[in-house]
Coordinates of C-alpha atoms and ligand atoms in Angstrom, one line a residue:
Chain A
X297 CA -30.2 27.4 23.6
X298 CA -30.5 29.0 27.1
X299 CA -30.8 25.7 28.8
X300 CA -28.1 24.2 27.1
X301 CA -25.5 24.1 30.0
X302 CA -28.0 22.6 32.7
X303 CA -28.5 19.8 30.5
X304 CA -24.8 18.8 29.7
X305 CA -24.8 17.1 33.2
X306 CA -26.9 14.1 31.7
X307 CA -25.0 13.2 28.8
X308 CA -25.0 9.8 27.4
X309 CA -21.9 10.3 25.3
X310 CA -19.6 7.6 24.8
X311 CA -16.5 9.1 26.0
X312 CA -16.9 9.1 29.8
X313 CA -14.6 8.9 32.5
X314 CA -14.6 6.5 35.3
X315 CA -12.5 8.9 37.5
X316 CA -14.0 11.2 40.2
X317 CA -13.1 14.8 39.9
X318 CA -10.9 14.7 42.7
X319 CA -9.0 11.6 41.6
X320 CA -5.3 11.4 40.7
X321 CA -5.3 10.0 36.9
X322 CA -2.8 8.8 34.6
X323 CA -3.1 9.2 30.7
X324 CA -3.3 6.0 28.5
X325 CA -1.4 3.7 30.7
X326 CA -2.0 0.9 28.4
X327 CA -0.4 2.6 25.4
X328 CA 2.5 3.6 27.2
X329 CA 3.1 0.3 28.9
X330 CA 3.1 -1.4 25.4
X331 CA 5.4 1.3 24.2
X332 CA 7.7 0.4 27.3
X333 CA 7.6 -3.4 26.4
X334 CA 8.2 -3.0 22.9
X335 CA 11.7 -1.6 23.7
X336 CA 12.5 -4.7 25.4
X337 CA 10.9 -7.1 23.1
X338 CA 11.2 -6.9 19.5
X339 CA 8.6 -9.3 18.9
X340 CA 5.8 -7.4 20.3
X341 CA 3.4 -5.6 17.9
X342 CA 0.1 -3.8 17.9
X343 CA -3.1 -4.3 16.1
X344 CA -6.6 -2.6 16.1
X345 CA -9.8 -2.5 14.2
X346 CA -10.4 1.3 13.4
X347 CA -10.3 1.9 17.1
X348 CA -6.7 2.6 18.0
X349 CA -7.4 6.0 19.2
X350 CA -10.0 4.9 21.6
X351 CA -8.1 1.8 23.0
X352 CA -5.0 3.9 23.9
X353 CA -3.4 1.9 21.2
X354 CA -2.3 5.3 19.2
X355 CA 0.5 5.8 21.7
X356 CA 2.1 2.6 20.4
X357 CA 1.4 3.3 16.9
X358 CA 2.8 6.7 17.2
X359 CA 6.0 5.4 19.1
X360 CA 6.2 2.3 16.4
X361 CA 4.4 2.9 13.4
X362 CA 6.2 0.3 11.6
X363 CA 5.0 -2.3 14.4
X364 CA 1.1 -1.3 14.2
X365 CA -1.1 -2.9 11.8
X366 CA -4.4 -1.2 11.3
X367 CA -7.0 -4.0 10.4
X368 CA -10.0 -1.7 9.7
X369 CA -13.5 -2.0 11.5
X370 CA -13.4 -5.9 11.1
X371 CA -13.1 -7.5 14.4
X372 CA -13.1 -10.9 13.2
X373 CA -10.1 -10.2 10.6
X374 CA -8.1 -8.5 13.6
X375 CA -8.3 -11.7 15.7
X376 CA -7.6 -13.7 12.7
X377 CA -4.7 -11.8 11.9
X378 CA -3.3 -11.6 15.4
X379 CA -3.5 -15.5 15.5
X380 CA -1.4 -15.6 12.3
X381 CA 1.0 -13.2 13.5
X382 CA 1.6 -15.2 16.9
X383 CA 1.8 -18.3 14.6
X384 CA 4.9 -17.0 13.0
X385 CA 6.5 -15.9 16.4
X386 CA 5.1 -12.4 17.0
X387 CA 3.6 -11.3 20.1
X388 CA 0.4 -9.4 19.2
X389 CA -1.4 -7.0 21.5
X390 CA -5.0 -6.5 19.5
X391 CA -7.5 -3.8 20.6
X392 CA -11.1 -3.1 19.9
X393 CA -14.1 -2.5 22.3
X394 CA -15.3 -5.3 24.5
X395 CA -18.6 -5.9 23.1
X396 CA -16.9 -6.5 19.5
X397 CA -14.2 -8.5 20.8
X398 CA -16.6 -10.8 22.6
X399 CA -20.0 -10.7 20.6
X400 CA -18.6 -10.2 17.1
X401 CA -15.2 -12.0 17.1
X402 CA -15.6 -14.9 19.5
X403 CA -15.2 -17.8 17.3
X404 CA -11.9 -16.0 15.9
X405 CA -10.3 -15.9 19.2
X406 CA -11.7 -19.3 20.3
X407 CA -10.4 -21.3 17.5
X408 CA -7.6 -19.4 16.1
X409 CA -5.8 -18.6 19.3
X410 CA -7.1 -20.4 22.4
X411 CA -7.1 -23.9 21.0
X412 CA -3.3 -23.6 19.3
X413 CA -2.5 -21.8 22.7
X414 CA -1.0 -18.8 20.8
X415 CA 0.1 -15.7 22.6
X416 CA -2.4 -13.4 21.3
X417 CA -3.3 -10.4 23.8
X418 CA -6.6 -9.0 23.5
X419 CA -6.9 -5.4 24.8
X420 CA -10.7 -4.6 25.3
X421 CA -12.1 -1.2 26.0
X422 CA -15.2 -0.1 27.5
X423 CA -15.7 -3.6 29.8
X424 CA -18.9 -4.0 31.7
X425 CA -20.7 -0.7 32.3
X426 CA -18.3 2.0 31.5
X427 CA -20.1 3.9 28.9
X428 CA -23.5 5.4 28.7
X429 CA -23.9 4.8 24.9
X430 CA -26.3 2.1 25.5
X431 CA -26.3 -1.8 25.1
X432 CA -24.5 -1.9 21.9
X433 CA -21.4 -0.5 23.8
X434 CA -22.0 -1.9 27.2
X435 CA -20.1 -5.2 27.6
X436 CA -21.9 -6.1 30.6
X437 CA -21.5 -10.0 30.1
X438 CA -17.9 -10.2 28.6
X439 CA -16.6 -12.3 31.1
X440 CA -19.5 -14.6 31.0
X441 CA -18.9 -15.2 27.3
X442 CA -15.3 -15.8 27.8
X443 CA -14.9 -17.9 30.9
X444 CA -15.7 -21.1 29.0
X445 CA -13.0 -20.6 26.7
X446 CA -10.3 -23.0 27.5
X447 CA -6.6 -21.6 27.5
X448 CA -7.6 -18.0 28.1
X449 CA -6.4 -16.1 30.9
X450 CA -8.8 -13.1 31.7
X451 CA -7.5 -10.0 33.7
X452 CA -9.8 -7.3 35.1
X453 CA -7.5 -4.4 36.3
X454 CA -8.4 -1.8 38.8
X455 CA -6.3 1.4 38.0
X456 CA -3.5 2.7 35.9
X457 CA -0.9 1.1 37.9
X458 CA -2.7 -2.2 37.5
X459 CA -2.8 -1.8 33.8
X460 CA 0.8 -1.0 33.5
X461 CA 2.1 -3.8 35.5
X462 CA -0.3 -6.1 33.8
X463 CA 0.7 -5.6 30.5
X464 CA 4.3 -7.4 30.4
X465 CA 2.8 -10.1 32.5
X466 CA 0.4 -10.8 29.6
X467 CA 3.1 -11.0 27.2
X468 CA 4.8 -13.4 29.2
X469 CA 1.9 -15.9 29.4
X470 CA 2.3 -18.5 26.5
X471 CA -1.5 -18.6 25.5
X472 CA -4.0 -15.8 24.7
X473 CA -5.3 -13.3 27.2
X474 CA -7.9 -10.9 27.4
X475 CA -7.7 -7.5 29.6
X476 CA -10.8 -5.3 30.3
X477 CA -9.0 -2.0 29.5
X478 CA -9.6 1.4 31.0
X479 CA -8.8 3.7 28.9
X480 CA -8.0 7.6 28.8
X481 CA -7.4 9.4 32.0
X482 CA -7.3 6.3 34.1
X483 CA -7.5 6.6 37.9
X484 CA -4.3 6.0 40.1
X485 CA -5.4 4.4 43.3
X486 CA -2.9 1.0 44.0
X487 CA 0.1 3.0 44.9
X488 CA -1.6 3.8 48.2
X489 CA -1.3 0.2 49.0
X490 CA 1.6 -2.4 49.1
X491 CA 0.6 -4.2 45.9
X492 CA 2.0 -5.3 42.7
X493 CA 0.2 -7.0 39.9
X494 CA 1.1 -10.6 40.2
X495 CA -0.9 -12.9 37.5
X496 CA -3.0 -15.4 39.0
X497 CA -2.9 -14.0 42.3
X498 CA -5.6 -12.1 44.5
X499 CA -4.1 -9.5 46.7
X500 CA -5.4 -8.2 50.2
X501 CA -5.3 -4.9 50.1
X502 CA -7.0 -4.1 53.5
X503 CA -8.1 -6.4 56.3
X504 CA -11.0 -6.1 58.2
X505 CA -12.9 -8.3 60.8
X506 CA -16.8 -7.7 60.0
X507 CA -16.8 -8.0 56.2
X508 CA -14.5 -9.1 53.3
X509 CA -14.9 -7.2 49.8
X510 CA -14.0 -9.3 47.0
X511 CA -13.9 -7.3 43.9
X512 CA -12.1 -6.9 40.5
X513 CA -11.7 -4.2 38.0
X514 CA -12.8 -0.5 38.7
X515 CA -14.9 -2.1 41.3
X516 CA -11.8 -2.6 43.8
X517 CA -11.6 1.1 43.7
X518 CA -15.3 1.5 44.9
X519 CA -14.6 -1.3 47.4
X520 CA -11.8 0.5 48.9
X521 CA -13.9 3.8 48.8
X522 CA -16.7 1.8 50.6
X523 CA -14.4 0.3 53.2
X524 CA -13.2 3.9 54.2
X525 CA -16.8 5.2 54.5
X526 CA -18.1 2.1 56.6
X527 CA -15.0 2.5 58.8
X528 CA -16.5 5.8 59.8
X529 CA -19.6 3.9 60.9
X530 CA -17.3 1.6 62.8
X531 CA -17.8 -1.4 60.3
X532 CA -14.2 -2.9 59.7
X533 CA -14.3 -4.0 56.0
X534 CA -11.5 -5.7 54.2
X535 CA -11.0 -5.6 50.3
X536 CA -9.5 -8.6 48.3
X537 CA -8.8 -7.5 44.8
X538 CA -9.0 -10.1 42.2
X539 CA -7.2 -8.7 39.2
X540 CA -7.1 -12.0 37.3
X541 CA -10.6 -13.8 36.8
X542 CA -9.2 -17.0 35.1
X543 CA -7.2 -18.7 36.4
X544 CA -9.1 -17.7 39.5
X545 CA -7.0 -17.7 42.8
X546 CA -9.4 -20.0 44.8
X547 CA -7.0 -20.6 47.2
X548 CA -6.6 -17.2 48.5
X549 CA -10.5 -16.2 48.2
X550 CA -11.2 -19.5 50.0
X551 CA -8.9 -18.4 52.9
X552 CA -10.3 -15.0 53.3
X553 CA -14.1 -16.1 52.9
X554 CA -13.8 -18.6 55.8
X555 CA -15.1 -17.7 59.1
X556 CA -18.0 -15.7 60.1
X557 CA -17.4 -12.1 58.1
X558 CA -20.0 -11.2 55.6
X559 CA -18.6 -12.0 52.1
X560 CA -19.6 -9.5 49.5
X561 CA -18.4 -9.7 45.6
X562 CA -18.3 -6.5 43.7
X563 CA -18.0 -6.6 39.8
X564 CA -18.5 -4.4 36.7
X565 CA -20.3 -6.8 35.0
X566 CA -23.7 -8.9 35.2
X567 CA -24.4 -11.1 37.9
X568 CA -24.6 -14.0 35.6
X569 CA -21.2 -15.8 34.9
X570 CA -18.8 -13.1 36.4
X571 CA -16.7 -12.9 39.5
X572 CA -19.6 -13.6 42.1
X573 CA -20.6 -16.7 40.4
X574 CA -17.2 -18.0 39.7
X575 CA -16.5 -17.6 43.4
X576 CA -19.8 -19.1 44.8
X577 CA -19.2 -21.9 42.5
X578 CA -15.5 -22.6 43.2
X579 CA -16.0 -22.5 46.9
X580 CA -18.9 -25.0 46.7
X581 CA -17.3 -27.2 44.3
X582 CA -14.3 -27.2 46.9
X583 CA -16.8 -28.3 49.5
X584 CA -16.7 -25.0 51.3
X585 CA -19.9 -23.2 50.2
X586 CA -20.6 -19.6 51.6
X587 CA -23.3 -17.2 51.7
X588 CA -22.4 -14.3 49.4
X589 CA -24.1 -10.7 48.5
X590 CA -23.2 -10.2 45.0
X591 CA -23.1 -6.5 44.0
X592 CA -23.2 -6.9 40.1
X593 CA -25.0 -5.6 37.2
X594 CA -28.6 -7.1 36.8
X595 CA -29.6 -9.6 34.1
X596 CA -30.7 -6.6 31.8
X597 CA -30.2 -4.8 28.8
X598 CA -29.1 -1.5 30.4
X599 CA -30.0 2.0 29.9
X600 CA -28.2 4.6 27.9
X601 CA -27.5 7.7 29.9
X602 CA -25.0 9.6 32.1
X603 CA -22.2 7.1 33.6
X604 CA -22.8 8.4 37.2
X605 CA -26.5 8.0 36.9
X606 CA -26.4 4.6 35.6
X607 CA -23.6 3.3 38.1
X608 CA -26.1 4.6 40.8
X609 CA -29.0 3.2 39.1
X610 CA -27.6 -0.2 39.0
X611 CA -25.8 -0.3 42.2
X612 CA -22.1 -0.1 41.2
X613 CA -21.6 3.6 42.9
X614 CA -19.8 3.9 46.1
X615 CA -23.2 5.1 47.8
X616 CA -24.9 2.2 46.8
X617 CA -22.2 -0.2 47.7
X618 CA -22.0 1.2 51.3
X619 CA -25.8 1.0 51.4
X620 CA -25.9 -2.5 50.5
X621 CA -23.3 -3.6 52.8
X622 CA -25.2 -2.1 55.7
X623 CA -28.4 -3.7 54.5
X624 CA -26.9 -7.0 54.4
X625 CA -25.2 -6.5 57.8
X626 CA -28.3 -5.4 59.3
X627 CA -30.3 -8.5 57.9
Chain B
X38 CA -44.3 17.9 -21.3
X39 CA -40.8 18.9 -20.9
X40 CA -41.8 21.8 -19.0
X41 CA -44.2 19.8 -16.7
X42 CA -41.3 17.3 -15.8
X43 CA -39.1 20.4 -15.2
X44 CA -41.9 22.0 -12.9
X45 CA -42.3 18.7 -11.1
X46 CA -38.6 18.4 -10.6
X47 CA -38.4 21.9 -9.2
X48 CA -41.3 21.4 -6.9
X49 CA -39.6 18.1 -5.7
X50 CA -36.3 19.8 -5.3
X51 CA -37.6 23.0 -3.5
X52 CA -39.5 20.6 -1.1
X53 CA -36.4 18.5 -0.4
X54 CA -34.2 21.2 0.0
X55 CA -36.4 23.0 2.5
X56 CA -36.7 20.0 4.6
X57 CA -33.0 19.3 4.7
X58 CA -32.6 23.0 5.9
X59 CA -35.1 21.9 8.5
X60 CA -32.8 18.7 9.7
X61 CA -29.7 20.7 9.6
X62 CA -31.3 23.5 12.2
X63 CA -32.6 20.5 14.3
X64 CA -29.1 18.7 14.4
X65 CA -27.4 21.9 15.6
X66 CA -30.2 22.5 18.2
X67 CA -30.2 18.8 19.9
X68 CA -26.0 19.0 19.5
X69 CA -25.5 22.4 21.2
X70 CA -27.8 21.0 24.1
X71 CA -25.3 18.0 24.7
X72 CA -22.2 20.3 23.5
X73 CA -21.4 17.4 21.3
X74 CA -22.9 14.6 19.0
X75 CA -22.0 13.3 15.3
X76 CA -22.8 16.7 14.1
X77 CA -20.3 16.5 11.0
X78 CA -21.8 13.2 9.8
X79 CA -25.5 14.5 10.4
X80 CA -24.9 17.6 8.4
X81 CA -23.5 15.6 5.8
X82 CA -26.5 13.1 5.4
X83 CA -29.1 15.7 5.7
X84 CA -29.9 15.9 1.9
X85 CA -30.2 12.2 1.6
X86 CA -32.5 12.0 4.7
X87 CA -34.7 14.8 3.1
X88 CA -34.9 12.9 -0.2
X89 CA -35.8 9.7 1.8
X90 CA -38.5 11.3 3.8
X91 CA -39.8 14.1 1.5
X92 CA -39.7 12.2 -1.7
X93 CA -39.5 8.4 -1.2
X94 CA -40.5 6.7 1.7
X95 CA -44.1 5.4 2.2
X96 CA -44.8 5.8 5.7
X97 CA -47.7 7.3 8.0
X98 CA -46.4 9.9 10.4
X99 CA -49.2 9.5 13.0
X100 CA -48.6 5.5 12.5
X101 CA -44.7 4.7 12.5
X102 CA -45.8 1.0 12.9
X103 CA -47.8 0.7 9.8
X104 CA -47.2 -2.5 8.4
X105 CA -47.1 -1.7 4.8
X106 CA -44.7 1.3 5.4
X107 CA -41.1 1.4 3.5
X108 CA -38.7 0.7 6.0
X109 CA -35.5 2.8 6.7
X110 CA -32.7 0.9 8.5
X111 CA -30.0 3.1 10.3
X112 CA -27.3 0.5 10.2
X113 CA -24.8 3.9 11.2
X114 CA -26.6 4.0 14.6
X115 CA -24.4 6.8 15.6
X116 CA -25.9 8.8 13.0
X117 CA -29.0 9.1 15.3
X118 CA -28.8 12.6 15.7
X119 CA -29.5 13.0 12.0
X120 CA -32.6 10.7 12.1
X121 CA -34.3 12.0 14.7
X122 CA -34.0 15.5 13.3
X123 CA -35.4 14.0 10.0
X124 CA -38.4 12.2 12.0
X125 CA -38.9 15.6 13.4
X126 CA -39.1 17.1 10.3
X127 CA -41.4 14.4 8.9
X128 CA -43.5 14.6 11.8
X129 CA -43.0 11.2 13.2
X130 CA -41.5 12.8 16.2
X131 CA -42.5 16.0 17.9
X132 CA -39.8 18.8 17.3
X133 CA -40.3 19.7 20.9
X134 CA -39.2 16.4 22.1
X135 CA -35.7 17.1 20.2
X136 CA -33.7 18.8 23.0
X137 CA -34.2 15.9 25.2
X138 CA -31.4 14.2 22.9
X139 CA -28.8 12.2 25.1
X140 CA -30.5 13.0 28.3
X141 CA -31.2 10.5 30.9
X142 CA -34.2 8.6 30.2
X143 CA -34.8 10.3 26.8
X144 CA -36.4 8.4 24.1
X145 CA -33.7 9.9 21.7
X146 CA -30.3 8.2 23.1
X147 CA -26.9 9.1 21.4
X148 CA -27.2 5.7 19.5
X149 CA -30.1 4.7 17.8
X150 CA -32.4 2.1 19.7
X151 CA -35.4 0.7 17.9
X152 CA -36.8 0.0 21.5
X153 CA -36.7 3.9 22.5
X154 CA -37.6 5.6 19.5
X155 CA -40.6 5.6 17.2
X156 CA -39.3 5.5 13.5
X157 CA -36.3 4.0 14.6
X158 CA -36.5 0.6 13.0
X159 CA -33.4 -1.3 14.2
X160 CA -31.0 -1.0 17.1
X161 CA -27.9 0.2 15.9
X162 CA -24.4 1.1 17.7
X163 CA -22.6 -2.1 16.6
X164 CA -22.0 -1.4 12.9
X165 CA -22.6 -4.1 10.2
X166 CA -25.6 -5.2 11.2
X167 CA -28.0 -3.2 8.8
X168 CA -28.0 -5.1 5.8
X169 CA -28.1 -8.4 7.1
X170 CA -31.6 -7.3 8.7
X171 CA -32.4 -5.7 5.7
X172 CA -32.3 -8.8 3.5
X173 CA -34.4 -10.6 6.0
X174 CA -37.1 -7.7 5.9
X175 CA -36.8 -7.5 2.2
X176 CA -37.4 -11.5 1.9
X177 CA -40.0 -11.7 4.6
X178 CA -42.2 -8.7 2.7
X179 CA -41.6 -10.3 -0.6
X180 CA -42.8 -13.6 1.0
X181 CA -45.9 -11.8 2.7
X182 CA -46.7 -10.4 -0.5
X183 CA -46.2 -6.8 0.4
X184 CA -44.5 -4.6 -1.9
X185 CA -42.9 -2.3 1.0
X186 CA -39.3 -1.4 0.0
X187 CA -36.5 -1.7 2.5
X188 CA -33.6 0.8 2.5
X189 CA -30.5 0.2 4.5
X190 CA -28.6 3.1 5.4
X191 CA -24.6 2.3 6.0
X192 CA -21.5 4.0 6.0
X193 CA -18.0 3.5 4.2
X194 CA -16.7 2.0 7.6
X195 CA -19.1 -0.6 7.4
X196 CA -17.8 -1.9 4.3
X197 CA -14.9 -3.2 6.3
X198 CA -17.2 -5.6 8.2
X199 CA -17.4 -9.0 6.9
X200 CA -21.2 -9.3 7.8
X201 CA -21.8 -6.4 5.2
X202 CA -20.5 -8.4 2.3
X203 CA -22.3 -11.8 3.5
X204 CA -25.6 -9.9 3.4
X205 CA -24.9 -8.3 0.0
X206 CA -24.1 -11.8 -1.7
X207 CA -27.4 -12.8 -0.1
X208 CA -29.4 -10.1 -1.4
X209 CA -28.2 -10.8 -5.0
X210 CA -28.6 -14.5 -4.8
X211 CA -32.3 -14.0 -3.4
X212 CA -32.7 -11.4 -6.1
X213 CA -34.0 -8.9 -3.7
X214 CA -35.2 -5.7 -5.9
X215 CA -37.0 -4.8 -2.8
X216 CA -33.8 -3.7 -1.1
X217 CA -31.6 -0.6 -1.6
X218 CA -28.4 0.0 0.2
X219 CA -27.5 3.6 0.7
X220 CA -23.6 3.9 1.2
X221 CA -22.5 7.2 3.1
X222 CA -19.0 7.8 1.9
X223 CA -17.7 10.4 3.6
X224 CA -14.2 9.1 3.4
X225 CA -13.9 9.0 7.2
X226 CA -13.8 6.5 10.0
X227 CA -12.7 6.5 13.7
X228 CA -8.9 6.4 13.5
X229 CA -9.0 8.8 10.4
X230 CA -9.6 8.9 6.8
X231 CA -10.9 5.9 5.2
X232 CA -8.1 5.6 2.7
X233 CA -5.7 5.2 5.7
X234 CA -7.6 2.9 7.8
X235 CA -8.7 0.3 5.1
X236 CA -8.9 1.1 1.6
X237 CA -12.4 0.4 0.3
X238 CA -12.4 2.0 -3.1
X239 CA -13.6 1.3 -5.8
X240 CA -16.9 1.2 -3.8
X241 CA -19.3 1.1 -6.8
X242 CA -17.4 -1.7 -8.6
X243 CA -17.7 -3.8 -5.5
X244 CA -21.3 -3.6 -5.2
X245 CA -21.5 -4.5 -9.0
X246 CA -19.3 -7.3 -8.5
X247 CA -21.6 -8.8 -5.7
X248 CA -24.4 -8.7 -8.4
X249 CA -26.0 -5.2 -7.1
X250 CA -27.1 -2.2 -9.4
X251 CA -24.9 0.7 -8.2
X252 CA -25.1 4.3 -8.8
X253 CA -22.8 6.9 -7.4
X254 CA -23.9 10.4 -6.6
X255 CA -22.9 13.6 -5.0
X256 CA -25.1 13.1 -2.0
X257 CA -25.3 16.9 -1.2
X258 CA -26.7 17.7 -4.6
X259 CA -30.5 17.4 -4.1
X260 CA -31.4 17.5 -7.8
X261 CA -28.4 14.8 -8.6
X262 CA -29.6 12.7 -5.8
X263 CA -33.4 12.7 -6.9
X264 CA -32.1 11.5 -10.1
X265 CA -30.0 8.7 -8.8
X266 CA -32.8 7.5 -6.5
X267 CA -35.3 7.5 -9.8
X268 CA -32.6 6.0 -11.9
X269 CA -32.2 3.1 -9.1
X270 CA -36.0 2.6 -9.1
X271 CA -35.9 1.8 -12.9
X272 CA -33.3 -1.0 -12.3
X273 CA -34.3 -4.6 -12.9
X274 CA -37.0 -5.5 -10.5
X275 CA -35.1 -8.6 -9.3
X276 CA -31.6 -6.7 -8.8
X277 CA -31.0 -5.2 -5.3
X278 CA -29.6 -1.5 -5.7
X279 CA -26.8 0.6 -4.0
X280 CA -26.7 4.4 -4.3
X281 CA -23.1 5.3 -3.1
X282 CA -23.3 9.0 -1.9
X283 CA -20.3 11.0 -1.4
X284 CA -20.9 13.4 1.2
X285 CA -19.1 16.4 2.9
X286 CA -18.5 16.1 6.5
X287 CA -20.0 19.4 8.0
X288 CA -21.9 20.5 5.0
X289 CA -23.8 23.5 5.0
X290 CA -21.8 25.2 7.8
X291 CA -18.6 26.7 6.6
X292 CA -16.6 26.7 9.6
X293 CA -17.2 22.9 9.9
X294 CA -16.7 22.1 6.4
X295 CA -13.3 23.6 6.6
X296 CA -12.3 22.1 10.0
X297 CA -9.9 19.1 9.9
X298 CA -12.2 16.2 9.4
X299 CA -12.4 13.9 12.6
X300 CA -15.1 11.3 13.5
X301 CA -15.7 13.4 16.6
X302 CA -15.9 17.0 15.5
X303 CA -15.0 19.4 18.0
X304 CA -17.1 22.6 18.5
X305 CA -16.5 25.0 21.2
X306 CA -19.0 26.8 23.3
X307 CA -18.6 29.9 21.6
X308 CA -19.2 28.3 18.0
X309 CA -22.6 27.3 18.0
X310 CA -24.0 30.8 17.4
X311 CA -21.4 30.9 14.4
X312 CA -22.9 27.8 13.3
X313 CA -26.3 28.7 13.3
X314 CA -25.7 32.0 11.6
X315 CA -23.5 30.3 8.8
X316 CA -26.0 27.5 8.1
X317 CA -28.9 30.3 7.6
X318 CA -26.8 32.2 5.5
X319 CA -26.0 29.5 3.2
X320 CA -29.7 28.5 2.8
X321 CA -30.4 32.4 2.1
X322 CA -28.3 32.4 -1.1
Ligands
TPP982 C1 -18.8 -3.4 14.9 C2 -18.4 -2.2 15.3 N1 -16.8 -1.9 15.6 C3 -16.2 -0.7 15.9 C4 -17.1 0.2 16.2 C5 -16.6 1.7 16.9 N2 -16.8 2.6 16.0 C6 -17.9 3.5 16.0 S1 -18.0 4.6 14.4 C7 -16.7 3.8 13.9 C8 -16.1 4.1 12.5 C9 -17.0 3.8 11.5 O1 -16.8 4.3 10.2 P1 -17.9 5.2 9.8 O2 -19.2 4.8 10.1 O3 -17.7 5.5 8.3 O4 -17.5 6.6 10.5 P2 -17.7 8.1 10.4 O5 -17.9 8.3 9.1 O6 -18.7 8.3 11.2 O7 -16.5 8.7 11.0 C10 -16.2 2.6 14.7 C11 -14.9 1.8 14.6 C12 -18.4 0.0 16.1 N3 -19.4 0.8 16.4 N4 -19.1 -1.4 15.9
MG983 MG1 -17.4 7.1 7.4

């Protein structure tokens, strides 16, 4: 094929990187963090449903083969077994893709772990739009599915540092947790800021007079880039990183959303039932309703395609974020 | 009479074998454009797909929605590459479209989607769905008095999913002779060899225990495959059938047959030409 090379740029392959070419990265931060935690806590175990290699769990499986349990491609049995292990006093981390954790196995997380309040930690790769492989693998509504589950803690880390610091914190939570995992070579961003992951606390990474960008997950990376670009146009944008989606730090959010700054939420998730709606509802319920510009995925089954193409098409790329903020400021 | 039968079998075998070569050529062509794809799996199932499209399925290439067609459900959505190649060979897709595989806005996404591709009956990608849908289609077609047959193509990995066995039980309960499960046993899944991930053997006995008529065959031996499909067809008309096909990942290309088996088979840029040559050499024999 003479034109083979030219076409490769548009691959919709499942293994796509969210890192830009020039970004610093760290390999398998979750796997290494779990290994480190396991040295300190003998009750930590790992499970996967035929996806250890694709959720960075293989790092743990190689370091502690006797503490890793392969459940086969059976996500319901995965969560059932994780609950059983927690019942007898272990602290399981169970990994699969976000779509299968939420769409297929919900009931087995809800009744087996959340209701009894067990320490089961779900590690879910490919959250939101982090693969170009099409709707079967794009967990665009995982948070919407899970937010209504009582007792469940939900975290959406931004980078390798966030992930590494979240892992021990999740094990410390007595009840079940769900982490939206960035896997493989994960960008390193937050070490440039005065930041430490603290469960349930939103963190102001950057202050700004004109706009406040409230973001979670990889969109915090985009928010920080967008804020820098906006500064070049003399728009002063702050960034509030909300790594814990549930319980939501409404105190901090409410404080920073007050005043006349433009409030923008950014999430790697459908506009329905995620960060933006949680904040809008939370503020309104507290008697402090705000106008919010929601940057999120549309309420659609998304296309297959190359990830950069799709992030651009659906509004998650830094270019599109900057554009959207400028439009809102002009309006 | 014996001579006539032998001749017919030879004609069928030749037709299917030629189609399998065409399918393998297209698989290589599409995968080379992307530099990747489930090539190993695709090459492994080319013979079964050739049997289906060139000996078994009743379909109209120019009218893929023909309502009395037999249905082939690709429960293994990640094998889409192989099905596109077969649809190209069968004339449902124009072969000139195949190189768009995996490109933005292509009708041929890397994971099978019924909304994108003519001839793709279901949207796959999430494994373990096909058999349940197959049960519904077989029930529905029977209810409507149509005798179209439903084939669900699933993998050994999909035997891990509870949903597969829920559907298997339903098929036997509803006496769905109009349903055939084709199980691709390549002894491989995402985390490694099936035997290490989750032991599924003995596969044939499991289907029988669930009330199915089960046959096991070398999925890369065309005459044996034709015989197995013929035998399955002769089963009791109220019994669903399983054809368990043992296949070799990378089949037809020596370089890939001998490569360490992996869910994503690595093929380096400079290896595609060798793959093409080796495929032609194998079939020239
Ligand atoms: C429900 C579900 N769980 C997990 C996956 C991720 N996954 C994709 S392919 C695969 C391996 C399944 O086994 P098999 O189909 O036998 O794999 P292969 O022979 O292609 O290696 C897995 C676990 C999936 N697609 N669907
Ligand atoms: Mg397999």
